Amino acid sequence: MSADEKNAIIQIQNLKTWFLVTKGAFKKVVGYVKAVDGVSLKVYKGEALGIVGESGCGKSTLGKTIMLLEKPTGGKILYNDNGTFKDVTQFNKQETFAFRKKVQMVFQDPYSALNPQKKIYTSFEEPLKVHGVKTQEEREAAMQKVLKMVNIQPEYLMRYPHQFSGGQRQRLCIARALVVKPDVLICDEPVSALDVSIQAQVLNLMKDIQKELHLTYLFIAHDLSVVQYMSDRIVVMYLGKIVEIADSKSLYDDPLHPYTRALLSAIPVPDIHNHKKRIVLEGETPSPIRKPSGCAFHSRCPNRMEICKTVDPALLHRGQNGHMVACHLYDDKVEGKSAVKMDGKGSALEERADSDEKY
Ligand code: SF4
């Protein structure tokens, strides 16, 4: 096993999660929604890996598939179990149960994530019971420990979810995920349902907890500022595929993919002297049922070339620190590329060298 593999806790290889599209009384299959379509990725121990993209890009489905809440259509999810990689897609019921203790999920909506009819004590005790914490003393000690981490008083365990504010509920959801001592936390838009003032509290808390427990985070969000704040590395997804991966600084300072540049140009800058050029993409995201041929982004890309309409670009290393991008603009073998210059603030100053086509 290479040093790189040793440091990885999860390796995803060509993962696909497709959903059937049926029609009529006999449910004739007329197509597939390719929510995750050939994703390969390594998640390293102790890192916070951000996953960003527009709604419908497949980021939440990717998280749910890793948790085995969605059944993958193809590919592998390898989990580093004490130095041995095991394919979790092949796990039996018992192995899946053990795996779910190590990988926990925090959902977007803290209102529906907690059972309104059960006291917090019961919601916390159940996972401890099913994962084999036998005595009540041990269970209560575990509950008190995680509640302390999220700054909730232990006596609140006897309350019902409706007696808490949104921020408190999300902190309780984080505590419930932590109570079984996972290695990986998949956070699916954990702060997007909260007020902005509460978001910062919860994000800081999550950062502190990650440091204290040496957790690995998969942080899924559409808010680029939140992802930048939380993540060591960032994955950008578009229509079920990864289009760019880089460490947080490289991605924000020097985005390569035209889609990433457009996303980053939309982040508001709190500085009246810093006029960042906004890149406005035309049109809607195409349907994941009928994806465009070639590069799926070509129908909206201001830099598209002839080759983009037919050839899907591979995700290749560009630059340093593992910066990868899937775009023909950076393929040395492709001729007639658009000239792409950066203004040093992450904004693209683009000139098409080979065409005056308007987009
Ligand atoms: Fe744009 Fe072509 Fe790059 Fe796709 S491959 S992002 S269409 S330039």
Short mmCIF file of N, CA, C and O and ligand atoms in Angstrom, two decimals, residues 257-258 295 297-298 301 303-305 308 313 327-329, ligand 1:
data_model
loop_
_atom_site.label_atom_id
_atom_site.label_comp_id
_atom_site.label_asym_id
_atom_site.label_seq_id
_atom_site.Cartn_x
_atom_site.Cartn_y
_atom_site.Cartn_z
N HIS A 257 -11.39 25.46 -13.95
CA HIS A 257 -12.54 25.08 -14.78
C HIS A 257 -13.47 26.29 -14.96
O HIS A 257 -13.74 27.03 -14.00
N PRO A 258 -13.98 26.51 -16.18
CA PRO A 258 -14.89 27.65 -16.40
C PRO A 258 -16.11 27.65 -15.47
O PRO A 258 -16.59 28.70 -15.06
N CYS A 295 -18.47 17.22 -23.17
CA CYS A 295 -18.41 17.86 -21.86
C CYS A 295 -19.83 18.32 -21.50
O CYS A 295 -20.45 19.09 -22.25
N PHE A 297 -20.87 20.42 -19.62
CA PHE A 297 -20.99 21.87 -19.38
C PHE A 297 -20.97 22.66 -20.69
O PHE A 297 -21.13 23.87 -20.68
N HIS A 298 -20.81 21.98 -21.83
CA HIS A 298 -20.53 22.72 -23.07
C HIS A 298 -21.67 23.65 -23.50
O HIS A 298 -21.44 24.69 -24.12
N CYS A 301 -20.90 26.83 -21.48
CA CYS A 301 -19.51 27.25 -21.27
C CYS A 301 -19.10 28.39 -22.22
O CYS A 301 -19.27 28.27 -23.43
N ASN A 303 -16.21 29.14 -23.03
CA ASN A 303 -14.94 28.78 -23.69
C ASN A 303 -15.06 27.55 -24.57
O ASN A 303 -14.05 26.98 -24.97
N ARG A 304 -16.30 27.11 -24.84
CA ARG A 304 -16.44 25.82 -25.51
C ARG A 304 -15.80 25.82 -26.89
O ARG A 304 -15.74 26.85 -27.57
N MET A 305 -15.34 24.63 -27.24
CA MET A 305 -14.71 24.43 -28.55
C MET A 305 -15.46 23.29 -29.24
O MET A 305 -16.31 22.64 -28.62
N CYS A 308 -15.43 19.95 -27.48
CA CYS A 308 -16.20 19.85 -26.23
C CYS A 308 -17.58 19.22 -26.47
O CYS A 308 -18.18 18.67 -25.55
N PRO A 313 -14.10 15.43 -21.36
CA PRO A 313 -12.72 15.58 -20.88
C PRO A 313 -12.46 14.75 -19.62
O PRO A 313 -13.33 14.64 -18.75
N CYS A 327 -11.17 19.51 -18.24
CA CYS A 327 -11.50 20.54 -19.23
C CYS A 327 -10.47 20.49 -20.36
O CYS A 327 -9.27 20.43 -20.10
N HIS A 328 -10.96 20.54 -21.60
CA HIS A 328 -10.06 20.48 -22.75
C HIS A 328 -9.14 21.70 -22.84
O HIS A 328 -8.14 21.67 -23.55
N LEU A 329 -9.52 22.79 -22.16
CA LEU A 329 -8.68 24.00 -22.21
C LEU A 329 -7.27 23.72 -21.70
O LEU A 329 -6.32 24.42 -22.06
FE1 SF4 B 1 -15.84 24.44 -21.45
FE2 SF4 B 1 -14.88 22.66 -23.17
FE3 SF4 B 1 -13.74 22.96 -20.81
FE4 SF4 B 1 -16.13 21.82 -21.02
S1 SF4 B 1 -14.21 21.03 -21.83
S2 SF4 B 1 -15.53 23.34 -19.56
S3 SF4 B 1 -17.04 23.03 -22.68
S4 SF4 B 1 -13.86 24.47 -22.45
#
